[in-house]
PDB file of C-alpha atoms in Angstrom:
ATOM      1  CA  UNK S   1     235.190-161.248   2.893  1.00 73.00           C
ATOM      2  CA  UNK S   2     233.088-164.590   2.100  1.00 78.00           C
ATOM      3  CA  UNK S   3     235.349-167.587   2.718  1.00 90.00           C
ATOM      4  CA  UNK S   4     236.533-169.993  -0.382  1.00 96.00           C
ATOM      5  CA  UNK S   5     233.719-171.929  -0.133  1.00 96.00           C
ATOM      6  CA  UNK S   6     231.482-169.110  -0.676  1.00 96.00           C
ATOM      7  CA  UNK S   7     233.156-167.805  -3.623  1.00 96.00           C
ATOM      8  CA  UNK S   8     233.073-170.667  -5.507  1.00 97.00           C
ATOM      9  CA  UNK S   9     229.582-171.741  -4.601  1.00 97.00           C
ATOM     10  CA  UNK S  10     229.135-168.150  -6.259  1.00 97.00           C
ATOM     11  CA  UNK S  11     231.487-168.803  -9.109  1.00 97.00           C
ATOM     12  CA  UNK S  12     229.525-172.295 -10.179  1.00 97.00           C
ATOM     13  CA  UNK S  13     226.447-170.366 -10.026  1.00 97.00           C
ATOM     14  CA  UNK S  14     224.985-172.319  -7.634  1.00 97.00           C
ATOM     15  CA  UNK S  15     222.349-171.601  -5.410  1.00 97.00           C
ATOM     16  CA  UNK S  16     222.878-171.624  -1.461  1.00 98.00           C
ATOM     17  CA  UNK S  17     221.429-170.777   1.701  1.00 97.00           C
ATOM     18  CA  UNK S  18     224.210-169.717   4.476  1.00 97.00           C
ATOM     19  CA  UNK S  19     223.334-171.100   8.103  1.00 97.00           C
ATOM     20  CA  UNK S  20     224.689-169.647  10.700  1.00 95.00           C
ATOM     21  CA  UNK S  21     224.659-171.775  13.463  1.00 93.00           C
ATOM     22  CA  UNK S  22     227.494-171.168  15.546  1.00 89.00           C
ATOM     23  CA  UNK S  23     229.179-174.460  17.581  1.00 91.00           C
ATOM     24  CA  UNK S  24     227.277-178.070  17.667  1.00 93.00           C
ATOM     25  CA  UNK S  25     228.600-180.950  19.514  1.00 91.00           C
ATOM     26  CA  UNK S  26     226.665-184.136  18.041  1.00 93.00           C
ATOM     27  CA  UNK S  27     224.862-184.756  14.475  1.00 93.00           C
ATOM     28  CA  UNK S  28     221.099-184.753  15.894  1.00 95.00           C
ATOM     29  CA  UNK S  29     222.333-180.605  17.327  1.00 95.00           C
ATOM     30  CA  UNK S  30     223.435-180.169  13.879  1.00 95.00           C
ATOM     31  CA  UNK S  31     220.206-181.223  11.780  1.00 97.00           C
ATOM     32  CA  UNK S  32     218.241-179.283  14.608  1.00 97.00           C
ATOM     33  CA  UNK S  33     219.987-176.102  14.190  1.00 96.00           C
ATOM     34  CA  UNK S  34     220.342-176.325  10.607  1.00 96.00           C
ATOM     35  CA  UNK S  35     216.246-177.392  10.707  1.00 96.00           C
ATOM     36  CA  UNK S  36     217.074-180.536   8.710  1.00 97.00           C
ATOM     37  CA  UNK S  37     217.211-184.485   9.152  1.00 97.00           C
ATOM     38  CA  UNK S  38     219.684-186.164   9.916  1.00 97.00           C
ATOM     39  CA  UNK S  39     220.707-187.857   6.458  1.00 97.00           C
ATOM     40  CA  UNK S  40     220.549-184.255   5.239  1.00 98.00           C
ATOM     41  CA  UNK S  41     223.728-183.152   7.093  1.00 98.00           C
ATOM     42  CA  UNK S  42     226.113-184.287   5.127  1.00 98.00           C
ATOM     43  CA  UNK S  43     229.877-184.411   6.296  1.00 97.00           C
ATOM     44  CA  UNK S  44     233.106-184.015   3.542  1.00 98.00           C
ATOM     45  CA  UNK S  45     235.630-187.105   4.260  1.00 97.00           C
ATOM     46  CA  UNK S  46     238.750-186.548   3.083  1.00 98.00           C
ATOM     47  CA  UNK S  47     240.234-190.121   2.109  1.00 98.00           C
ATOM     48  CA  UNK S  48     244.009-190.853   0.709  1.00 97.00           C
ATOM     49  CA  UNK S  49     244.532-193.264  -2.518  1.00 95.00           C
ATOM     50  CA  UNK S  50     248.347-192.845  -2.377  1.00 91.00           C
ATOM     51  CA  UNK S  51     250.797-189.879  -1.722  1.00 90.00           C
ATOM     52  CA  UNK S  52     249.207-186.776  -3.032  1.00 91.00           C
ATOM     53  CA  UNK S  53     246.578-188.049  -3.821  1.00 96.00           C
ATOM     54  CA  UNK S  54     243.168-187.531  -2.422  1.00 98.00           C
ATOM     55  CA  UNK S  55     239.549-187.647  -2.854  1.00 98.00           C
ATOM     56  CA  UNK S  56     236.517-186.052  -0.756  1.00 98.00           C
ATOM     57  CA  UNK S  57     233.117-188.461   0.311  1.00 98.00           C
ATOM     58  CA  UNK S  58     230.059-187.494   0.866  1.00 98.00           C
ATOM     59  CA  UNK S  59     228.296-189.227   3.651  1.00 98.00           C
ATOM     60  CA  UNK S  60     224.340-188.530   4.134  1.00 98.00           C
ATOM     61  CA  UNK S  61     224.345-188.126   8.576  1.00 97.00           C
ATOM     62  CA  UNK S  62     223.869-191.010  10.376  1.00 97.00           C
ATOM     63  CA  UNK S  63     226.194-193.304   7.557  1.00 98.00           C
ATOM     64  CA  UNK S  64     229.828-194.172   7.592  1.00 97.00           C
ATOM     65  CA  UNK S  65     231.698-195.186   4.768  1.00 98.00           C
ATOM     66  CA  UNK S  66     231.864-198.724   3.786  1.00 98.00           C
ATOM     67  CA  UNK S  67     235.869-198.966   3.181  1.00 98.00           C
ATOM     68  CA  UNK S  68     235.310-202.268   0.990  1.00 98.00           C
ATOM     69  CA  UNK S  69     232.567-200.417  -1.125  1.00 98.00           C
ATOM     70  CA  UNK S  70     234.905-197.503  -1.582  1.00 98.00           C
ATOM     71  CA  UNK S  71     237.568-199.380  -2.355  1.00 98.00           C
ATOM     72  CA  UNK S  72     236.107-201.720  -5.310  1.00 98.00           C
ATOM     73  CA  UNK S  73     234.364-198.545  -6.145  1.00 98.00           C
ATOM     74  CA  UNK S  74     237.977-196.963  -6.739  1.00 98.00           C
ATOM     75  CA  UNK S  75     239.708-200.258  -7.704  1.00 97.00           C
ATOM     76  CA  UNK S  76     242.234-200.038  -4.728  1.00 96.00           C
ATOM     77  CA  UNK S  77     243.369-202.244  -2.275  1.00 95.00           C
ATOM     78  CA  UNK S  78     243.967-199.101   0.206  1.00 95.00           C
ATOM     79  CA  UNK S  79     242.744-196.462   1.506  1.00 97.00           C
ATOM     80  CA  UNK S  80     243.384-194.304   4.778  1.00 96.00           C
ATOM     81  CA  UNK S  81     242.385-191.296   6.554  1.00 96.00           C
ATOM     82  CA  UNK S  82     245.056-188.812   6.976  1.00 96.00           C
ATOM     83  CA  UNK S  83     245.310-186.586   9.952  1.00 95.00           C
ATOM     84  CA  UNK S  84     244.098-183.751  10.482  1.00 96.00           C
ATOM     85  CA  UNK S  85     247.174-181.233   9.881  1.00 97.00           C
ATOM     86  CA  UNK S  86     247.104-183.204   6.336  1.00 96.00           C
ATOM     87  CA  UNK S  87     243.675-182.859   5.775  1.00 96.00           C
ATOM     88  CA  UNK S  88     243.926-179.076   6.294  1.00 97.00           C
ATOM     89  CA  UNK S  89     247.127-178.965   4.098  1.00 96.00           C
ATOM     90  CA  UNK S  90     245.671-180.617   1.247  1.00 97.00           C
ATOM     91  CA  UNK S  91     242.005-178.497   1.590  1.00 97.00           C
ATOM     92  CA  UNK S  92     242.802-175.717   3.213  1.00 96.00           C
ATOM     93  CA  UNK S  93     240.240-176.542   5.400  1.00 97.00           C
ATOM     94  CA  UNK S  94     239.665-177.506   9.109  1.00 95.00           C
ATOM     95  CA  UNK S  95     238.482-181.038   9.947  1.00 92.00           C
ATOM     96  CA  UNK S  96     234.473-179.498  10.929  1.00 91.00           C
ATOM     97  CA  UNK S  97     234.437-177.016   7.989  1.00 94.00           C
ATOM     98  CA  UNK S  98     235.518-179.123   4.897  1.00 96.00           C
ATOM     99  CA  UNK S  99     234.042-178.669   1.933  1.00 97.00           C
ATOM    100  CA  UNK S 100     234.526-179.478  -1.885  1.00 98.00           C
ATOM    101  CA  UNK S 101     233.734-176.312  -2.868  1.00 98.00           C
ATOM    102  CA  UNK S 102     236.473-173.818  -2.428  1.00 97.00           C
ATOM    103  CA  UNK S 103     239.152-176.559  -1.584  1.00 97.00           C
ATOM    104  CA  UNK S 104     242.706-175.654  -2.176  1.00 96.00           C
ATOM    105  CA  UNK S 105     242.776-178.539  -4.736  1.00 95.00           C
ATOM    106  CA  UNK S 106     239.844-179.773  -6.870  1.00 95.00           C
ATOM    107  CA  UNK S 107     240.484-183.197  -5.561  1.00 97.00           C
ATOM    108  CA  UNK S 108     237.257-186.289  -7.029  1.00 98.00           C
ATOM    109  CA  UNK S 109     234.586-186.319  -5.785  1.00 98.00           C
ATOM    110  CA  UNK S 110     232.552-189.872  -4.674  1.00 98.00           C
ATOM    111  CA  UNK S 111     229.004-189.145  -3.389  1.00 98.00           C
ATOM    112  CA  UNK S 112     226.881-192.118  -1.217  1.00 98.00           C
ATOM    113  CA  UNK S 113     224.057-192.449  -3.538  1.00 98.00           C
ATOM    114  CA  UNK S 114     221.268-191.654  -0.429  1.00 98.00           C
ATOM    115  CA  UNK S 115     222.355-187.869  -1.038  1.00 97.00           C
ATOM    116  CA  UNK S 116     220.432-187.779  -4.142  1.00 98.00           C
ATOM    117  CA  UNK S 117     217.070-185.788  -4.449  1.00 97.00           C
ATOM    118  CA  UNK S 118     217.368-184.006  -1.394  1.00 97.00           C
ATOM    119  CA  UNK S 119     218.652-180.181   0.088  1.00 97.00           C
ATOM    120  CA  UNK S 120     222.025-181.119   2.336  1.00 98.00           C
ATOM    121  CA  UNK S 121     223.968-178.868   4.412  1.00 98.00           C
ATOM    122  CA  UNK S 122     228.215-178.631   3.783  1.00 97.00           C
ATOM    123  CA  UNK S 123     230.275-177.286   5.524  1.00 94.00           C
ATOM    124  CA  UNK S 124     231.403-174.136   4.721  1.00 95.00           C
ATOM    125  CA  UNK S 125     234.919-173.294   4.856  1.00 93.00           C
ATOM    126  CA  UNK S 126     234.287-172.246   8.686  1.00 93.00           C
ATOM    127  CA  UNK S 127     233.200-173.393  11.883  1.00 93.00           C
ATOM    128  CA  UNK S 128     229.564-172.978  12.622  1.00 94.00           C
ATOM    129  CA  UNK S 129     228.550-172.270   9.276  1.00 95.00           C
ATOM    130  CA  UNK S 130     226.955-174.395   6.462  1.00 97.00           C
ATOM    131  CA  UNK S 131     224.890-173.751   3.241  1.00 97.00           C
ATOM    132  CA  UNK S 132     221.495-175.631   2.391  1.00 98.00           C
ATOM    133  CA  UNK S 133     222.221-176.938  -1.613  1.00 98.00           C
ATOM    134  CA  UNK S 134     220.264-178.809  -3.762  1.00 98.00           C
ATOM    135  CA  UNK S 135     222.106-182.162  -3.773  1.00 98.00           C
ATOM    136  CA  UNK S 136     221.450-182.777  -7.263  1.00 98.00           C
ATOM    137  CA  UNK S 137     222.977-179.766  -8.465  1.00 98.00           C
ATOM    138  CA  UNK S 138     225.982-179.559  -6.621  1.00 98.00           C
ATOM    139  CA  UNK S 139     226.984-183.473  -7.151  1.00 98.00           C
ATOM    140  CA  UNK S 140     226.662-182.203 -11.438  1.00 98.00           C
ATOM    141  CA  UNK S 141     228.377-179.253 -10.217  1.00 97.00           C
ATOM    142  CA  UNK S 142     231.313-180.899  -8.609  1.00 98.00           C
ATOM    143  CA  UNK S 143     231.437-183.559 -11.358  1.00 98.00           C
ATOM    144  CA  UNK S 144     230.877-186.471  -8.970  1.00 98.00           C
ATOM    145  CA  UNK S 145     230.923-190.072  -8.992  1.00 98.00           C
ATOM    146  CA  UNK S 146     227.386-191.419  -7.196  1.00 98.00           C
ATOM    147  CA  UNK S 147     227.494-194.901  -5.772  1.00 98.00           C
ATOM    148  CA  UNK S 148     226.307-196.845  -2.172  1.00 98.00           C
ATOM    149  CA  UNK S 149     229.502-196.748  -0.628  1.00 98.00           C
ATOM    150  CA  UNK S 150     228.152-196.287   3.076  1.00 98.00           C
ATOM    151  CA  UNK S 151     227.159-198.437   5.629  1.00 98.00           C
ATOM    152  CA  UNK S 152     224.203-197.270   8.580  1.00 97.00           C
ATOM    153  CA  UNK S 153     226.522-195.762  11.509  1.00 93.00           C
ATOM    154  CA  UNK S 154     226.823-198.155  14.028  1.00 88.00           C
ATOM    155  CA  UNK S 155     224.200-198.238  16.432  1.00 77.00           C
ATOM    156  CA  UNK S 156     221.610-196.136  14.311  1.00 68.00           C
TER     157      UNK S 156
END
């Protein structure tokens, strides 16, 4: 049975590769097994506005998201991470295998604007598994907001 994420990359018509690469310890293993660059392993953050309420970022590998960016992007004076037992609850995903696609909720979607014009892995709903996507298409897919709201990861 293909996992949530799966389905609805199906659903939205959207074309995919599946990679298979079973478990990776640092972002340079992931772009090698996936065969891709760095920037083109992208990971789903799951940030909080308030209570219930959530949005997933996209951050191109090798980033980290710029919390002052995000926030006047959003018009908030706050933001947080939640745990990880949240995370799951609110996209019935693992912290490793979240994805937008296929998420328990449809929560907004903010995109750093380096994703743009380029094939990125996702996760996939499951751990060591991704899918290969146009970024273009999925970000008009997922009805995404595109803006610089990441900062180069700390000694990169």
């Amino acid at each position: 049975m293909p996992s949530a994420a799966i389905t609805a990359l199906d659903a939205a018509g959207l074309p995919y590769r599946v990679i298979r690469h079973g478990p990776v310890t640092s972002l340079s293993e992931a772009a090698a097994v996936r065969g891709v660059e760095i920037p083109d392993v992208v990971k789903t953050i799951v940030v909080r506005r308030g209570p219930d309420d959530h949005l997933f970022v996209l951050t191109p590998g090798g980033r980290v998201i710029s919390w002052p960016k995000l926030r006047a992007l959003l018009g908030v004076n706050r933001l947080s991470m939640p745990d990880a037992a949240t995370a799951k609850d609110v996209t019935g995903y693992e912290r490793g295998t979240i994805t937008p696609f296929g998420a328990t909720t449809a929560w907004p979607v903010v995109a750093d604007e380096r994703v743009r014009g380029r094939t990125i892995t996702l996760g996939a709903g499951e751990h060591g598994v991704a899918v290969a996507v146009d970024a273009d298409a999925a970000l008009a897919v997922l009805g995404a907001t595109v803006a610089d709201v990441t900062d180069p990861e700390p000694g990169r």
